[in-house]
Coordinates of C-alpha atoms in Angstrom, one line a residue:
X1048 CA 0.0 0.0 0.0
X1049 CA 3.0 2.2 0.4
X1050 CA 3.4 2.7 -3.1
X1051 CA -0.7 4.2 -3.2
X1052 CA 0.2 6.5 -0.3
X1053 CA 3.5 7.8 -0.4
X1054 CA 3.1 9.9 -3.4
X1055 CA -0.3 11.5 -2.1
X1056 CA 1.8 11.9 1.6
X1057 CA 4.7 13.5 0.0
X1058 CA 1.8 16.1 -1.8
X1059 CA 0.5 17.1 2.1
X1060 CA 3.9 17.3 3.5
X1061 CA 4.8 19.9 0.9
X1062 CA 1.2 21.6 0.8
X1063 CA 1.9 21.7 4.4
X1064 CA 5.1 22.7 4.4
X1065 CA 4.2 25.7 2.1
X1066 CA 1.4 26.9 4.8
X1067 CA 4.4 26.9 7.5
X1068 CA 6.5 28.9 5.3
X1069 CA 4.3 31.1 3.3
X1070 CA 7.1 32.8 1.8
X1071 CA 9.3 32.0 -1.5
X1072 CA 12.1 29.3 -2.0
X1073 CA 14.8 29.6 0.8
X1074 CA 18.1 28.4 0.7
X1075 CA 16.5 25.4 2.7
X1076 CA 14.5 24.4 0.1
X1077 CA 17.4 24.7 -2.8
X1078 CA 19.4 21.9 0.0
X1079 CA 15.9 19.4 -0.3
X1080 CA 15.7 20.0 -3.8
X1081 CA 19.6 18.8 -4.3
X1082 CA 19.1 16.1 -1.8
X1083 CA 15.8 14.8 -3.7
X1084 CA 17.8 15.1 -7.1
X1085 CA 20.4 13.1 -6.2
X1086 CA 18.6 10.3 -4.5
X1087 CA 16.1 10.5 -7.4
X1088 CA 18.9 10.0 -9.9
X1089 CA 21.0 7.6 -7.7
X1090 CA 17.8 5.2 -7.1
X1091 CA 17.3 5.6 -10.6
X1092 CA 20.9 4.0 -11.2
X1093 CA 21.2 1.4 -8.6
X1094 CA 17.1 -0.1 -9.1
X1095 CA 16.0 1.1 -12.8
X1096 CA 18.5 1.3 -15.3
X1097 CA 20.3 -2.0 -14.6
X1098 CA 16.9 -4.2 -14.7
X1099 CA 15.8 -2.0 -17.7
X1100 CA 19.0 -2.8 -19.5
X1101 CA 19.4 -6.8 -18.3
X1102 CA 15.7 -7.7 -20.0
X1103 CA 15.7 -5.3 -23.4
X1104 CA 18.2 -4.8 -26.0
X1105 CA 21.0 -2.1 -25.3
X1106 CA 20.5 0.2 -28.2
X1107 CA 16.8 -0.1 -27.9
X1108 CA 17.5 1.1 -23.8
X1109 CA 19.1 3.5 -24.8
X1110 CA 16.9 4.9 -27.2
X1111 CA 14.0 4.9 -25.1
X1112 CA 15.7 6.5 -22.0
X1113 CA 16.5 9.1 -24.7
X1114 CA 12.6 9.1 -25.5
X1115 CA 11.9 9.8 -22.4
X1116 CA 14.7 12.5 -21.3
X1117 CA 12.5 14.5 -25.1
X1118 CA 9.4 13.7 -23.4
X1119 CA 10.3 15.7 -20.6
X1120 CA 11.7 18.7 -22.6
X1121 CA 8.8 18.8 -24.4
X1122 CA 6.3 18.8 -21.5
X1123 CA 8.6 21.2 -19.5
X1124 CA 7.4 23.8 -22.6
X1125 CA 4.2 23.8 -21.3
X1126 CA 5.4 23.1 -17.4
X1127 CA 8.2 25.7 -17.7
X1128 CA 10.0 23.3 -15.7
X1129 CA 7.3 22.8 -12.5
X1130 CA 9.0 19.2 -12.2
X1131 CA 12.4 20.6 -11.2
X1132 CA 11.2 23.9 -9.2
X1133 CA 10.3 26.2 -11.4
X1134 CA 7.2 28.0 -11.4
X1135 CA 6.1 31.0 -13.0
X1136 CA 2.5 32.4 -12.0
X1137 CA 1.9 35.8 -12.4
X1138 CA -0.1 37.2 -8.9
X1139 CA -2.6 38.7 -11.0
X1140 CA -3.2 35.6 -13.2
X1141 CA -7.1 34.3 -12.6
X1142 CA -7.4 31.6 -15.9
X1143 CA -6.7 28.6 -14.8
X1144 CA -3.0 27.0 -15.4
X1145 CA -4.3 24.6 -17.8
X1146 CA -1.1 23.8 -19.6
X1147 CA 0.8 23.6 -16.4
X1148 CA -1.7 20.9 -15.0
X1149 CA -1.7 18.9 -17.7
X1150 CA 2.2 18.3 -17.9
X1151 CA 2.3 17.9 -14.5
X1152 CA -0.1 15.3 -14.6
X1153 CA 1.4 13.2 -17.5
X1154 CA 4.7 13.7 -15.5
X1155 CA 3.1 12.6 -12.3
X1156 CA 1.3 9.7 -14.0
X1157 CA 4.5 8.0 -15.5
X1158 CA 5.9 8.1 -12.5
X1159 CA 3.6 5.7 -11.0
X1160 CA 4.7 3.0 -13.5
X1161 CA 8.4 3.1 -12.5
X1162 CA 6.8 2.3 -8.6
X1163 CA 4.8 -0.6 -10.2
X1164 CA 7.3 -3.7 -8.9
X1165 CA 10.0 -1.4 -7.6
X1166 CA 9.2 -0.9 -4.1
X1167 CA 12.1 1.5 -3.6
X1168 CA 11.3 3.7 -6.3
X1169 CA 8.2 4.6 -4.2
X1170 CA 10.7 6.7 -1.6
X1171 CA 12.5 8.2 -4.6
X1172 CA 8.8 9.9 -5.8
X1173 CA 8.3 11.0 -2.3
X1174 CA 11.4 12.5 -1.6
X1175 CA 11.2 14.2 -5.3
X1176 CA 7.6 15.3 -4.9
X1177 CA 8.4 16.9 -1.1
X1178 CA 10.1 20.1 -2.4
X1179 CA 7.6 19.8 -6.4
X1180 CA 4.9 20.2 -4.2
X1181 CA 6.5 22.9 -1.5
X1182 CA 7.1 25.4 -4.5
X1183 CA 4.2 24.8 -6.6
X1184 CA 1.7 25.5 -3.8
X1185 CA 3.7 28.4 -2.7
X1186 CA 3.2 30.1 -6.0
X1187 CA -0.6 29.1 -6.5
X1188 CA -1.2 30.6 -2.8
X1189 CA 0.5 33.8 -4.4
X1190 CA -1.7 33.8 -7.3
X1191 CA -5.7 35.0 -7.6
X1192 CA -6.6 31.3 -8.0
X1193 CA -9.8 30.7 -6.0
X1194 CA -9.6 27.9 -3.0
X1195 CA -11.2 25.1 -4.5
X1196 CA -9.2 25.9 -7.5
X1197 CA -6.1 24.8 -5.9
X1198 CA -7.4 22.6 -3.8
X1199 CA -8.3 20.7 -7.6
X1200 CA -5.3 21.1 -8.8
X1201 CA -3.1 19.4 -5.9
X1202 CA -6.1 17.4 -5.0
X1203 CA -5.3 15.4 -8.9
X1204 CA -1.5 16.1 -8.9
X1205 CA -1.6 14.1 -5.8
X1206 CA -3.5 11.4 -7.3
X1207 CA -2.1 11.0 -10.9
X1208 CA 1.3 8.9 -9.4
X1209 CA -1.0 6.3 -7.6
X1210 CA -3.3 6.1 -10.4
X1211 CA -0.5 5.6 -12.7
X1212 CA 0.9 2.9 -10.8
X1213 CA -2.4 0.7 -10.4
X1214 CA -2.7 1.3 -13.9
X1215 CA 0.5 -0.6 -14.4
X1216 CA -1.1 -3.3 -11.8
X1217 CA -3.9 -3.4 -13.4
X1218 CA -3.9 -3.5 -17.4
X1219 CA -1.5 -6.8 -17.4
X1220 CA 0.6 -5.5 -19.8
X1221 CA 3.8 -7.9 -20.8
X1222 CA 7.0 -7.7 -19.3
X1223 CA 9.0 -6.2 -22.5
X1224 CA 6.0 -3.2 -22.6
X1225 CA 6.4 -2.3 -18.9
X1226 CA 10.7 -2.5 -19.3
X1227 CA 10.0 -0.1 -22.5
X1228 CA 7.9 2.1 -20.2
X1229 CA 10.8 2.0 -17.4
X1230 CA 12.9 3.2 -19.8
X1231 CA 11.0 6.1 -21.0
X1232 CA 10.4 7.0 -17.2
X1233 CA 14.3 6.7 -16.8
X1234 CA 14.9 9.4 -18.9
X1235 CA 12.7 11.6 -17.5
X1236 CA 13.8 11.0 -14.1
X1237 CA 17.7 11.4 -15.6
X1238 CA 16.5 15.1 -16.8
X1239 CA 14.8 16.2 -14.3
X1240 CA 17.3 15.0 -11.2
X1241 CA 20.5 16.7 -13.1
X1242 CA 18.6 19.8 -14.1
X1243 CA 18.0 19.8 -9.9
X1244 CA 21.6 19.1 -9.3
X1245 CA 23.2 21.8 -11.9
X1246 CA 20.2 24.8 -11.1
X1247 CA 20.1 24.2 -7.2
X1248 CA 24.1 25.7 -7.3
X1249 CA 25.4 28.9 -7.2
X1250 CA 27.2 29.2 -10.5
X1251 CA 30.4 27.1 -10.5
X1252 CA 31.2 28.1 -6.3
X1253 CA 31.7 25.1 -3.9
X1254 CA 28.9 24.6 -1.8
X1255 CA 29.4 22.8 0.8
X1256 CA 25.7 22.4 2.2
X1257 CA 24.9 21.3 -1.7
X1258 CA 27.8 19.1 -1.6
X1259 CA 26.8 17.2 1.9
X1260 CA 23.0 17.0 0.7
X1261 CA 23.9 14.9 -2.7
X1262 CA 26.2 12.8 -0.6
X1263 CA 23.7 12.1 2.1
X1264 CA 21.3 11.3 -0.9
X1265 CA 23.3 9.0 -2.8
X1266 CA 24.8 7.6 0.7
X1267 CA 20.6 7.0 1.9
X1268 CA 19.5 5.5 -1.7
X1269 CA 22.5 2.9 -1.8
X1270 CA 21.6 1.9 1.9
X1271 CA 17.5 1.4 1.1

Protein backbone atom coordinates (compact mmCIF):
# COMPACT_ATOMS: atom_id res chain seq x y z
CA UNK A 1 0.00 0.00 0.00
CA UNK A 2 3.05 2.24 0.44
CA UNK A 3 3.36 2.69 -3.11
CA UNK A 4 -0.67 4.22 -3.21
CA UNK A 5 0.16 6.46 -0.29
CA UNK A 6 3.53 7.81 -0.39
CA UNK A 7 3.08 9.90 -3.38
CA UNK A 8 -0.26 11.45 -2.09
CA UNK A 9 1.77 11.88 1.60
CA UNK A 10 4.71 13.50 0.04
CA UNK A 11 1.85 16.09 -1.82
CA UNK A 12 0.55 17.06 2.06
CA UNK A 13 3.85 17.29 3.49
CA UNK A 14 4.79 19.90 0.85
CA UNK A 15 1.23 21.62 0.80
CA UNK A 16 1.90 21.72 4.37
CA UNK A 17 5.11 22.71 4.43
CA UNK A 18 4.21 25.72 2.08
CA UNK A 19 1.39 26.92 4.80
CA UNK A 20 4.37 26.91 7.55
CA UNK A 21 6.53 28.88 5.26
CA UNK A 22 4.32 31.06 3.33
CA UNK A 23 7.11 32.80 1.76
CA UNK A 24 9.28 32.04 -1.46
CA UNK A 25 12.12 29.34 -1.97
CA UNK A 26 14.82 29.59 0.78
CA UNK A 27 18.10 28.35 0.73
CA UNK A 28 16.45 25.43 2.73
CA UNK A 29 14.46 24.39 0.08
CA UNK A 30 17.39 24.67 -2.78
CA UNK A 31 19.44 21.90 0.03
CA UNK A 32 15.94 19.38 -0.34
CA UNK A 33 15.74 20.04 -3.80
CA UNK A 34 19.56 18.75 -4.28
CA UNK A 35 19.07 16.14 -1.81
CA UNK A 36 15.77 14.76 -3.67
CA UNK A 37 17.76 15.15 -7.10
CA UNK A 38 20.44 13.07 -6.21
CA UNK A 39 18.63 10.26 -4.54
CA UNK A 40 16.14 10.53 -7.37
CA UNK A 41 18.88 10.02 -9.90
CA UNK A 42 21.05 7.64 -7.71
CA UNK A 43 17.82 5.18 -7.10
CA UNK A 44 17.27 5.55 -10.59
CA UNK A 45 20.95 3.97 -11.16
CA UNK A 46 21.21 1.44 -8.65
CA UNK A 47 17.12 -0.09 -9.08
CA UNK A 48 16.05 1.11 -12.81
CA UNK A 49 18.48 1.34 -15.27
CA UNK A 50 20.30 -2.02 -14.61
CA UNK A 51 16.86 -4.15 -14.66
CA UNK A 52 15.81 -1.96 -17.72
CA UNK A 53 18.97 -2.83 -19.54
CA UNK A 54 19.35 -6.83 -18.26
CA UNK A 55 15.68 -7.65 -20.02
CA UNK A 56 15.67 -5.28 -23.43
CA UNK A 57 18.20 -4.83 -26.01
CA UNK A 58 20.96 -2.11 -25.31
CA UNK A 59 20.53 0.19 -28.23
CA UNK A 60 16.77 -0.09 -27.86
CA UNK A 61 17.46 1.13 -23.84
CA UNK A 62 19.11 3.54 -24.85
CA UNK A 63 16.87 4.88 -27.21
CA UNK A 64 13.97 4.88 -25.14
CA UNK A 65 15.73 6.48 -21.99
CA UNK A 66 16.48 9.13 -24.67
CA UNK A 67 12.62 9.07 -25.46
CA UNK A 68 11.86 9.75 -22.42
CA UNK A 69 14.71 12.54 -21.35
CA UNK A 70 12.54 14.55 -25.08
CA UNK A 71 9.42 13.68 -23.42
CA UNK A 72 10.33 15.72 -20.57
CA UNK A 73 11.68 18.66 -22.63
CA UNK A 74 8.79 18.82 -24.38
CA UNK A 75 6.25 18.81 -21.49
CA UNK A 76 8.58 21.20 -19.54
CA UNK A 77 7.41 23.85 -22.63
CA UNK A 78 4.20 23.80 -21.35
CA UNK A 79 5.38 23.14 -17.44
CA UNK A 80 8.20 25.75 -17.69
CA UNK A 81 9.97 23.27 -15.74
CA UNK A 82 7.29 22.83 -12.49
CA UNK A 83 8.99 19.24 -12.21
CA UNK A 84 12.38 20.60 -11.16
CA UNK A 85 11.23 23.86 -9.21
CA UNK A 86 10.28 26.25 -11.39
CA UNK A 87 7.15 28.02 -11.36
CA UNK A 88 6.12 30.98 -12.99
CA UNK A 89 2.53 32.40 -11.99
CA UNK A 90 1.93 35.82 -12.36
CA UNK A 91 -0.08 37.17 -8.86
CA UNK A 92 -2.57 38.71 -11.00
CA UNK A 93 -3.21 35.62 -13.19
CA UNK A 94 -7.08 34.33 -12.57
CA UNK A 95 -7.39 31.60 -15.91
CA UNK A 96 -6.73 28.59 -14.76
CA UNK A 97 -2.97 27.03 -15.45
CA UNK A 98 -4.32 24.56 -17.84
CA UNK A 99 -1.08 23.77 -19.58
CA UNK A 100 0.79 23.65 -16.39
CA UNK A 101 -1.74 20.94 -15.00
CA UNK A 102 -1.67 18.86 -17.71
CA UNK A 103 2.16 18.33 -17.91
CA UNK A 104 2.27 17.93 -14.54
CA UNK A 105 -0.09 15.30 -14.63
CA UNK A 106 1.35 13.19 -17.52
CA UNK A 107 4.73 13.72 -15.53
CA UNK A 108 3.12 12.65 -12.32
CA UNK A 109 1.30 9.73 -13.96
CA UNK A 110 4.50 8.04 -15.49
CA UNK A 111 5.89 8.06 -12.53
CA UNK A 112 3.60 5.66 -11.03
CA UNK A 113 4.67 3.04 -13.53
CA UNK A 114 8.40 3.14 -12.48
CA UNK A 115 6.83 2.28 -8.65
CA UNK A 116 4.81 -0.62 -10.19
CA UNK A 117 7.33 -3.68 -8.93
CA UNK A 118 9.96 -1.37 -7.57
CA UNK A 119 9.24 -0.93 -4.09
CA UNK A 120 12.07 1.55 -3.57
CA UNK A 121 11.33 3.75 -6.30
CA UNK A 122 8.20 4.65 -4.16
CA UNK A 123 10.70 6.67 -1.65
CA UNK A 124 12.51 8.18 -4.55
CA UNK A 125 8.83 9.90 -5.84
CA UNK A 126 8.34 11.00 -2.29
CA UNK A 127 11.44 12.46 -1.56
CA UNK A 128 11.25 14.25 -5.27
CA UNK A 129 7.56 15.29 -4.86
CA UNK A 130 8.40 16.88 -1.13
CA UNK A 131 10.08 20.11 -2.41
CA UNK A 132 7.55 19.85 -6.38
CA UNK A 133 4.88 20.22 -4.18
CA UNK A 134 6.46 22.86 -1.51
CA UNK A 135 7.12 25.44 -4.45
CA UNK A 136 4.22 24.75 -6.59
CA UNK A 137 1.67 25.50 -3.82
CA UNK A 138 3.73 28.41 -2.66
CA UNK A 139 3.17 30.08 -5.97
CA UNK A 140 -0.61 29.11 -6.52
CA UNK A 141 -1.23 30.62 -2.82
CA UNK A 142 0.53 33.78 -4.36
CA UNK A 143 -1.72 33.79 -7.25
CA UNK A 144 -5.67 34.97 -7.63
CA UNK A 145 -6.62 31.33 -7.99
CA UNK A 146 -9.83 30.74 -5.97
CA UNK A 147 -9.55 27.94 -2.95
CA UNK A 148 -11.23 25.14 -4.47
CA UNK A 149 -9.17 25.89 -7.54
CA UNK A 150 -6.07 24.82 -5.88
CA UNK A 151 -7.41 22.55 -3.82
CA UNK A 152 -8.33 20.73 -7.62
CA UNK A 153 -5.26 21.10 -8.82
CA UNK A 154 -3.14 19.38 -5.85
CA UNK A 155 -6.07 17.35 -5.02
CA UNK A 156 -5.33 15.38 -8.90
CA UNK A 157 -1.49 16.08 -8.87
CA UNK A 158 -1.64 14.09 -5.83
CA UNK A 159 -3.52 11.39 -7.32
CA UNK A 160 -2.14 11.03 -10.94
CA UNK A 161 1.26 8.88 -9.43
CA UNK A 162 -1.01 6.31 -7.63
CA UNK A 163 -3.31 6.10 -10.42
CA UNK A 164 -0.46 5.60 -12.71
CA UNK A 165 0.87 2.89 -10.76
CA UNK A 166 -2.38 0.66 -10.39
CA UNK A 167 -2.67 1.32 -13.86
CA UNK A 168 0.47 -0.62 -14.45
CA UNK A 169 -1.05 -3.29 -11.77
CA UNK A 170 -3.88 -3.39 -13.45
CA UNK A 171 -3.93 -3.45 -17.39
CA UNK A 172 -1.52 -6.76 -17.40
CA UNK A 173 0.62 -5.46 -19.80
CA UNK A 174 3.76 -7.87 -20.80
CA UNK A 175 6.98 -7.72 -19.29
CA UNK A 176 8.97 -6.25 -22.49
CA UNK A 177 6.04 -3.22 -22.60
CA UNK A 178 6.39 -2.26 -18.89
CA UNK A 179 10.68 -2.48 -19.35
CA UNK A 180 9.95 -0.14 -22.55
CA UNK A 181 7.89 2.10 -20.16
CA UNK A 182 10.80 2.05 -17.43
CA UNK A 183 12.94 3.18 -19.80
CA UNK A 184 10.97 6.07 -20.97
CA UNK A 185 10.42 7.00 -17.24
CA UNK A 186 14.31 6.71 -16.85
CA UNK A 187 14.90 9.44 -18.87
CA UNK A 188 12.70 11.60 -17.49
CA UNK A 189 13.79 10.97 -14.07
CA UNK A 190 17.68 11.40 -15.56
CA UNK A 191 16.53 15.07 -16.84
CA UNK A 192 14.81 16.23 -14.27
CA UNK A 193 17.35 15.02 -11.22
CA UNK A 194 20.48 16.71 -13.07
CA UNK A 195 18.59 19.77 -14.10
CA UNK A 196 18.04 19.81 -9.91
CA UNK A 197 21.57 19.12 -9.31
CA UNK A 198 23.23 21.82 -11.93
CA UNK A 199 20.24 24.78 -11.15
CA UNK A 200 20.13 24.20 -7.17
CA UNK A 201 24.15 25.66 -7.27
CA UNK A 202 25.39 28.86 -7.23
CA UNK A 203 27.17 29.23 -10.53
CA UNK A 204 30.37 27.12 -10.50
CA UNK A 205 31.24 28.08 -6.33
CA UNK A 206 31.74 25.10 -3.89
CA UNK A 207 28.93 24.58 -1.85
CA UNK A 208 29.38 22.78 0.76
CA UNK A 209 25.67 22.37 2.18
CA UNK A 210 24.88 21.33 -1.75
CA UNK A 211 27.83 19.05 -1.64
CA UNK A 212 26.78 17.22 1.90
CA UNK A 213 22.99 16.97 0.67
CA UNK A 214 23.87 14.89 -2.70
CA UNK A 215 26.22 12.80 -0.63
CA UNK A 216 23.72 12.08 2.07
CA UNK A 217 21.32 11.34 -0.89
CA UNK A 218 23.32 9.03 -2.75
CA UNK A 219 24.76 7.57 0.68
CA UNK A 220 20.60 7.03 1.87
CA UNK A 221 19.53 5.52 -1.68
CA UNK A 222 22.48 2.91 -1.84
CA UNK A 223 21.63 1.92 1.90
CA UNK A 224 17.52 1.43 1.07
Amino acid sequence: MNKFIFPILAVVLGFLLALASKKQKSWNTKLLLSFSGAFLLALTLFELLPEVYHHLEAKLTGLLIMSGILLQIILELFSKGAEHGHVHIHKNETVFPWLLFISLCIHSFLEGFSIHDHNDMVYGVLVHKIPIALIITLFLMQSQYSRMQIAAFLLVFALMTPLGTYVAHASNLTEQYVHAINAVVIGIFFHISTTILFESGDGHKFNLSKFISIILGVGIAYLI
